[in-house]
Short mmCIF file of C-alpha atoms and ligand atoms in Angstrom, two decimals:
data_model
loop_
_atom_site.label_atom_id
_atom_site.label_comp_id
_atom_site.label_asym_id
_atom_site.label_seq_id
_atom_site.Cartn_x
_atom_site.Cartn_y
_atom_site.Cartn_z
CA UNK A 4 127.79 110.50 128.64
CA UNK A 5 125.51 112.22 131.01
CA UNK A 6 122.31 113.31 129.57
CA UNK A 7 123.74 117.00 129.27
CA UNK A 8 126.44 115.65 127.19
CA UNK A 9 124.32 114.10 124.78
CA UNK A 10 122.11 116.80 124.15
CA UNK A 11 125.22 119.27 123.07
CA UNK A 12 126.24 116.44 120.94
CA UNK A 13 122.83 115.96 119.44
CA UNK A 14 122.52 119.71 118.94
CA UNK A 15 126.34 119.88 117.09
CA UNK A 16 125.16 116.63 114.94
CA UNK A 17 121.90 118.89 113.98
CA UNK A 18 123.77 122.05 113.54
CA UNK A 19 125.84 120.53 111.45
CA UNK A 20 123.16 119.06 109.25
CA UNK A 21 120.69 121.56 109.60
CA UNK A 22 122.49 124.63 109.70
CA UNK A 23 120.63 126.03 106.97
CA UNK A 24 117.41 124.67 107.32
CA UNK A 25 116.36 125.01 110.76
CA UNK A 26 116.29 128.20 113.05
CA UNK A 27 119.00 127.71 115.67
CA UNK A 28 116.58 128.08 118.86
CA UNK A 29 114.29 125.53 117.04
CA UNK A 30 117.80 122.99 116.99
CA UNK A 31 118.34 123.10 120.43
CA UNK A 32 114.57 122.25 121.61
CA UNK A 33 114.77 119.76 118.94
CA UNK A 34 117.99 117.98 120.09
CA UNK A 35 116.65 117.90 123.93
CA UNK A 36 113.62 116.15 122.58
CA UNK A 37 115.76 113.56 120.17
CA UNK A 38 117.71 112.31 122.90
CA UNK A 39 114.69 111.82 125.13
CA UNK A 40 113.03 109.72 122.67
CA UNK A 41 116.41 107.82 121.88
CA UNK A 42 116.58 107.47 125.61
CA UNK A 43 113.09 105.70 125.62
CA UNK A 44 113.55 103.64 122.34
CA UNK A 45 115.79 102.14 123.86
CA UNK A 46 113.64 100.89 126.87
CA UNK A 47 111.62 99.80 124.55
CA UNK A 48 113.48 97.60 122.84
CA UNK A 49 111.46 100.66 119.75
CA UNK A 50 113.04 100.83 116.11
CA UNK A 51 111.75 104.22 114.56
CA UNK A 52 110.79 104.03 110.79
CA UNK A 53 110.48 107.72 109.15
CA UNK A 54 109.34 108.75 105.53
CA UNK A 55 111.18 110.78 103.33
CA UNK A 56 108.35 113.67 104.22
CA UNK A 57 109.34 114.03 108.15
CA UNK A 58 110.37 117.53 108.75
CA UNK A 59 114.03 117.88 108.78
CA UNK A 60 115.06 117.97 113.05
CA UNK A 61 112.71 114.46 113.05
CA UNK A 62 114.02 113.11 109.77
CA UNK A 63 117.72 113.66 111.20
CA UNK A 64 117.88 112.82 114.39
CA UNK A 65 115.52 109.37 115.16
CA UNK A 66 114.60 107.75 112.86
CA UNK A 67 116.68 104.20 112.46
CA UNK A 68 115.62 104.09 108.82
CA UNK A 69 113.97 106.39 106.46
CA UNK A 70 113.00 106.26 103.03
CA UNK A 71 109.90 105.26 100.80
CA UNK A 72 106.95 103.51 100.97
CA UNK A 73 108.40 100.15 99.42
CA UNK A 74 111.47 100.31 101.48
CA UNK A 75 110.00 101.47 104.72
CA UNK A 76 107.49 98.10 104.47
CA UNK A 77 110.80 96.13 103.49
CA UNK A 78 112.04 97.50 106.68
CA UNK A 79 109.02 96.58 108.58
CA UNK A 80 109.15 93.33 107.72
CA UNK A 81 112.84 92.16 108.53
CA UNK A 82 113.21 93.93 112.08
CA UNK A 83 113.65 91.81 115.44
CA UNK A 84 112.25 94.88 117.76
CA UNK A 85 109.24 94.41 119.69
CA UNK A 86 107.95 98.13 118.68
CA UNK A 87 107.91 99.42 115.66
CA UNK A 88 107.06 103.56 115.65
CA UNK A 89 105.99 104.85 112.18
CA UNK A 90 106.96 108.90 111.46
CA UNK A 91 104.90 108.73 108.18
CA UNK A 92 101.01 108.05 107.78
CA UNK A 93 98.52 105.93 108.67
CA UNK A 94 98.45 103.69 105.87
CA UNK A 95 101.95 103.29 106.40
CA UNK A 96 101.64 102.19 109.80
CA UNK A 97 99.00 99.57 108.53
CA UNK A 98 101.43 97.93 106.18
CA UNK A 99 104.00 97.37 108.92
CA UNK A 100 101.57 95.72 110.97
CA UNK A 101 100.22 93.77 107.85
CA UNK A 102 103.94 92.48 107.63
CA UNK A 103 104.82 92.23 111.36
CA UNK A 104 101.52 91.16 113.30
CA UNK A 105 103.29 90.05 116.63
CA UNK A 106 105.19 93.49 116.61
CA UNK A 107 103.63 96.71 118.59
CA UNK A 108 103.18 99.40 115.92
CA UNK A 109 102.49 102.72 117.03
CA UNK A 110 101.51 105.80 115.05
CA UNK A 111 102.59 109.18 116.76
CA UNK A 112 98.86 111.14 116.04
CA UNK A 113 95.98 109.97 115.64
CA UNK A 114 94.93 112.28 112.62
CA UNK A 115 98.22 111.63 110.25
CA UNK A 116 95.43 110.01 107.15
CA UNK A 117 96.04 110.47 103.27
CA UNK A 118 93.62 111.44 100.82
CA UNK A 119 94.15 108.88 98.61
CA UNK A 120 93.46 105.97 101.16
CA UNK A 121 90.28 107.62 102.13
CA UNK A 122 89.43 107.82 98.35
CA UNK A 123 88.23 103.95 98.10
CA UNK A 124 86.23 101.27 100.33
CA UNK A 125 86.46 97.52 100.25
CA UNK A 126 82.33 98.20 98.87
CA UNK A 127 84.01 99.86 96.05
CA UNK A 128 86.60 97.52 95.05
CA UNK A 129 84.06 94.80 95.21
CA UNK A 130 81.59 96.47 93.22
CA UNK A 131 84.24 96.67 90.56
CA UNK A 132 85.39 92.98 90.43
CA UNK A 133 81.83 92.67 90.38
CA UNK A 134 81.82 94.74 86.81
CA UNK A 135 85.07 93.04 85.57
CA UNK A 136 85.09 89.97 87.08
CA UNK A 137 88.65 88.29 86.41
CA UNK A 138 90.31 90.99 85.77
CA UNK A 139 93.17 91.51 88.20
CA UNK A 140 93.24 93.42 91.03
CA UNK A 141 96.56 95.50 91.58
CA UNK A 142 96.21 98.82 94.35
CA UNK A 143 98.93 101.16 95.67
CA UNK A 144 99.72 100.99 99.45
CA UNK A 145 98.42 104.55 99.76
CA UNK A 146 95.43 102.47 100.82
CA UNK A 147 93.56 100.73 104.48
CA UNK A 148 93.67 97.36 105.19
CA UNK A 149 90.43 96.27 104.23
CA UNK A 150 90.98 97.48 100.86
CA UNK A 151 94.25 95.54 100.32
CA UNK A 152 92.66 92.81 101.35
CA UNK A 153 90.37 92.70 98.42
CA UNK A 154 93.93 93.40 96.50
CA UNK A 155 96.00 90.48 94.39
CA UNK A 156 98.73 92.52 94.94
CA UNK A 157 99.54 96.10 96.19
CA UNK A 158 102.24 98.18 94.43
CA UNK A 159 103.75 101.47 95.36
CA UNK A 160 105.03 104.52 92.95
CA UNK A 161 108.77 102.85 93.67
CA UNK A 162 107.49 99.53 92.01
CA UNK A 163 103.74 100.25 89.98
CA UNK A 164 105.10 99.44 86.54
CA UNK A 165 107.02 96.40 87.52
CA UNK A 166 104.26 95.05 89.13
CA UNK A 167 101.72 96.09 86.06
CA UNK A 168 104.51 94.01 83.76
CA UNK A 169 104.63 91.23 85.99
CA UNK A 170 101.27 90.15 86.15
CA UNK A 171 101.18 90.15 82.13
CA UNK A 172 97.53 90.61 82.10
CA UNK A 173 95.71 92.55 79.16
CA UNK A 174 93.61 94.73 81.59
CA UNK A 175 94.20 95.22 85.55
CA UNK A 176 92.22 97.30 87.78
CA UNK A 177 95.14 99.88 88.94
CA UNK A 178 93.64 101.43 92.17
CA UNK A 179 92.66 104.13 93.51
CA UNK A 180 95.03 106.85 92.20
CA UNK A 181 93.95 108.19 88.93
CA UNK A 182 96.91 110.03 87.86
CA UNK A 183 99.12 107.69 89.19
CA UNK A 184 97.45 105.08 86.83
CA UNK A 185 97.20 107.08 83.45
CA UNK A 186 101.35 107.95 84.26
CA UNK A 187 101.72 103.77 84.80
CA UNK A 188 99.37 103.26 81.88
CA UNK A 189 101.60 105.72 79.69
CA UNK A 190 104.39 104.08 80.99
CA UNK A 191 103.29 101.00 80.24
CA UNK A 192 102.01 101.89 77.06
CA UNK A 193 98.52 100.76 78.05
CA UNK A 194 94.90 102.80 77.52
CA UNK A 195 93.83 104.35 80.74
CA UNK A 196 90.08 103.81 81.33
CA UNK A 197 88.20 105.76 84.41
CA UNK A 198 85.34 103.44 86.02
CA UNK A 199 82.18 104.78 85.79
CA UNK A 200 79.48 102.77 86.65
CA UNK A 201 78.23 102.15 82.68
CA UNK A 202 81.66 101.05 81.48
CA UNK A 203 81.57 96.93 80.42
CA UNK A 204 84.43 94.65 79.74
CA UNK A 205 83.23 94.56 76.23
CA UNK A 206 84.20 98.45 76.01
CA UNK A 207 88.04 98.10 77.21
CA UNK A 208 90.58 98.99 74.26
CA UNK A 209 93.37 96.47 75.74
CA UNK A 210 95.95 96.19 77.14
CA UNK A 211 94.93 98.89 79.50
CA UNK A 212 94.26 100.01 82.90
CA UNK A 213 91.25 101.08 84.59
CA UNK A 214 91.08 103.17 87.48
CA UNK A 215 89.34 105.17 90.36
CA UNK A 216 88.76 108.84 91.03
CA UNK A 217 91.20 109.71 93.99
CA UNK A 218 93.96 112.10 93.96
CA UNK A 219 96.88 113.07 96.35
CA UNK A 220 95.77 116.02 97.66
CA UNK A 221 99.37 117.93 97.42
CA UNK A 222 100.51 116.07 94.38
CA UNK A 223 97.32 117.51 92.33
CA UNK A 224 98.04 121.14 92.47
CA UNK A 225 101.05 120.97 90.78
CA UNK A 226 100.81 122.56 86.98
CA UNK A 227 102.31 122.89 84.07
CA UNK A 228 103.16 126.62 85.17
CA UNK A 229 105.06 124.85 87.76
CA UNK A 230 107.63 123.76 85.31
CA UNK A 231 107.58 126.53 82.85
CA UNK A 232 107.99 129.17 85.37
CA UNK A 233 111.13 127.50 87.14
CA UNK A 234 112.61 126.94 83.99
CA UNK A 235 112.07 130.40 82.70
CA UNK A 236 114.18 132.02 85.72
CA UNK A 237 116.65 128.77 85.67
CA UNK A 238 117.29 127.31 82.32
CA UNK A 239 119.67 124.97 83.88
CA UNK A 240 116.86 123.28 86.49
CA UNK A 241 116.52 119.82 86.68
CA UNK A 242 113.11 119.22 87.65
CA UNK A 243 111.82 115.61 89.82
CA UNK A 244 108.52 115.50 90.33
CA UNK A 245 106.41 112.65 92.11
CA UNK A 246 104.20 109.93 89.79
CA UNK A 247 100.76 111.51 91.82
CA UNK A 248 101.35 114.48 89.48
CA UNK A 249 99.03 115.48 86.65
CA UNK A 250 100.27 113.45 83.18
CA UNK A 251 100.81 116.51 81.55
CA UNK A 252 103.06 117.80 84.34
CA UNK A 253 104.86 114.41 84.24
CA UNK A 254 105.04 115.44 80.98
CA UNK A 255 107.14 118.19 81.29
CA UNK A 256 109.52 117.11 84.03
CA UNK A 257 113.04 115.41 83.55
CA UNK A 258 112.30 112.98 85.78
CA UNK A 259 109.60 110.75 88.04
CA UNK A 260 109.93 108.37 90.63
CA UNK A 261 109.18 107.21 94.38
CA UNK A 262 110.16 109.85 96.65
CA UNK A 263 113.05 107.93 97.57
CA UNK A 264 114.00 107.33 94.14
CA UNK A 265 113.70 111.69 93.78
CA UNK A 266 116.64 111.43 96.36
CA UNK A 267 119.35 108.94 94.61
CA UNK A 268 118.78 111.62 91.58
CA UNK A 269 119.36 114.32 93.31
CA UNK A 270 122.36 113.00 94.76
CA UNK A 271 123.69 111.16 91.50
CA UNK A 272 123.22 113.97 88.91
CA UNK A 273 125.31 116.73 88.09
CA UNK A 274 123.01 119.10 87.85
CA UNK A 275 123.78 122.20 90.27
CA UNK A 276 119.94 123.39 90.33
CA UNK A 277 116.26 121.03 91.45
CA UNK A 278 113.01 122.08 91.33
CA UNK A 279 111.10 119.11 93.20
CA UNK A 280 107.01 118.51 92.37
CA UNK A 281 106.38 116.86 95.90
CA UNK A 282 105.35 117.64 99.37
CA UNK A 283 108.28 120.31 100.34
CA UNK A 284 109.57 118.97 103.50
CA UNK A 285 111.29 116.48 101.22
CA UNK A 286 113.11 119.46 99.62
CA UNK A 287 114.66 120.40 102.74
CA UNK A 288 116.04 117.04 103.97
CA UNK A 289 117.63 117.36 100.52
CA UNK A 290 119.55 120.30 100.75
CA UNK A 291 120.72 118.95 104.21
CA UNK A 292 122.33 116.18 102.63
CA UNK A 293 123.81 117.52 99.40
CA UNK A 294 125.26 121.74 100.61
CA UNK A 295 126.76 121.64 96.93
CA UNK A 296 123.41 121.33 95.02
CA UNK A 297 120.86 124.29 95.15
CA UNK A 298 116.62 123.90 95.55
CA UNK A 299 114.28 126.42 93.63
CA UNK A 300 111.70 127.04 96.44
CA UNK A 301 108.77 127.88 93.66
CA UNK A 302 106.66 125.44 95.22
CA UNK A 303 105.61 124.50 98.91
CA UNK A 304 103.08 122.64 99.38
CA UNK A 305 103.04 120.28 102.99
CA UNK A 306 101.13 117.55 102.97
CA UNK A 307 98.63 118.26 106.61
CA UNK A 308 99.03 114.38 107.29
CA UNK A 309 102.66 114.12 107.31
CA UNK A 310 102.65 117.43 109.34
CA UNK A 311 100.59 115.98 111.86
CA UNK A 312 103.80 113.45 113.03
CA UNK A 313 106.13 115.52 115.25
CA UNK A 314 108.77 114.65 117.88
CA UNK A 315 106.56 115.76 121.00
CA UNK A 316 104.24 113.23 119.63
CA UNK A 317 106.74 110.90 119.13
CA UNK A 318 108.11 111.31 122.76
CA UNK A 319 104.19 110.59 123.60
CA UNK A 320 103.90 107.53 121.51
CA UNK A 321 107.00 106.19 123.13
CA UNK A 322 105.84 107.47 126.70
CA UNK A 323 101.97 106.10 126.86
CA UNK A 324 102.83 103.44 124.07
CA UNK A 325 99.98 105.23 121.83
CA UNK A 326 98.50 105.30 119.34
CA UNK A 327 98.22 101.28 118.51
CA UNK A 328 98.14 100.31 115.18
CA UNK A 329 95.57 97.25 115.02
CA UNK A 330 94.15 94.86 112.01
CA UNK A 331 91.67 92.24 112.47
CA UNK A 332 93.13 89.00 111.65
CA UNK A 333 91.41 87.75 108.48
CA UNK A 334 91.87 91.24 106.82
CA UNK A 335 95.68 90.98 107.69
CA UNK A 336 95.84 87.90 106.18
CA UNK A 337 94.10 88.68 103.14
CA UNK A 338 96.02 92.60 102.91
CA UNK A 339 99.56 90.10 103.81
CA UNK A 340 99.08 87.96 100.46
CA UNK A 341 99.12 91.42 98.59
CA UNK A 342 101.44 93.26 100.23
CA UNK A 343 103.82 90.05 100.24
CA UNK A 344 103.44 89.25 96.65
CA UNK A 345 104.57 93.34 96.08
CA UNK A 346 107.79 92.92 97.69
CA UNK A 347 108.63 89.48 96.25
CA UNK A 348 108.65 91.61 92.50
CA UNK A 349 112.15 92.93 91.92
CA UNK A 350 112.88 96.10 91.54
CA UNK A 351 111.51 99.71 92.44
CA UNK A 352 113.08 103.20 93.60
CA UNK A 353 114.40 103.54 90.13
CA UNK A 354 112.01 106.21 89.14
CA UNK A 355 112.01 107.01 85.46
CA UNK A 356 113.58 109.48 82.47
CA UNK A 357 111.43 111.69 80.85
CA UNK A 358 113.94 112.95 78.72
P1 LIG B 20 106.31 107.10 98.24
O1 LIG B 20 106.22 105.98 98.23
O2 LIG B 20 106.94 107.43 97.13
O3 LIG B 20 107.70 107.35 99.21
O4 LIG B 20 105.33 107.78 98.45
C1 LIG B 20 104.51 108.27 99.19
C2 LIG B 20 103.33 109.33 99.33
O5 LIG B 20 102.65 109.47 100.14
C3 LIG B 20 103.67 110.47 98.40
O6 LIG B 20 102.62 111.03 98.34
FE1 LIG B 21 98.66 111.13 100.89
FE2 LIG B 21 99.41 112.94 99.53
FE3 LIG B 21 100.11 113.12 101.99
FE4 LIG B 21 101.33 111.24 100.64
S1 LIG B 21 101.40 113.66 99.98
S2 LIG B 21 100.68 110.47 102.06
S3 LIG B 21 99.44 110.68 98.59
S4 LIG B 21 97.85 113.30 100.88
#
């Protein structure tokens, strides 16, 4: 096929899937970019991993694999390609490097961070370990490599409860997302303590999780009113939420789970209408794959960090082989142990029904 034919075929593919979601002029532009990216991807022997929060045209054209943090870390560990382009945020690309140290891992935008990863340092974790000696440490993958290096086991939103159960300990440091911690404590029948400087091991109500005060700047903004308003207008609506949302919101929804668990739930559900309490690009990606289902558009919060990743930047990443993710080897090895333990724990991406 000539480049022109390939671009036309790509445009038609995108049009068939995204007609209701992306304007035509944008699809034409993105089809051209996608063909250039595909060509360079072959030349560089690269694989593109795309998080479920990527914008619809990118998500539906250039990604070899899409999924949640857990699914993508498994894919990163298994690939035989020389280069991994991570269309997601920095902590995800770092996890890929931790698992595949001999590959070149690229993140298309330098500013693709995360408020949770920025919310805790390795020093904070060392201080908590001194405060609660012998207490195992679970950290969410939404953390940087030096924090993972201080950790016993990592978890994602898709397997957090399984990881907590697998540890079989009556006190666990669960870091850094306060709301995920509170939601997992509820799900696993544990008390939740926020780690304050004066809290001592003797004061813990066991079994418990000891949490940290970081939050996702997107999911913390969803409210109970978002759910009640949607139910007033659409009594048959099925409400799904990410477990980074506040516990009082999670208590009101029909289903809570990782991004992948929500994708699967919409696909399998018999409901006709859905409200997603998570960042908004995912709703568009789901609509494109489920044309018979309707997404209620009452919330529209976009993660500013995921939004940094564009197709233009992905093309530049491949052209210039930028931005290379590096993790110092001593940190990588310790972080690897925590991530590998997580991957070895069965489960994930199932989510949990609230009602
Ligand atoms: P998932 O692991 O559920 O995809 O979540 C990642 C994330 O950053 C949610 O805000
Ligand atoms: Fe981080 Fe929240 Fe963005 Fe996910 S949605 S990457 S947790 S800031």
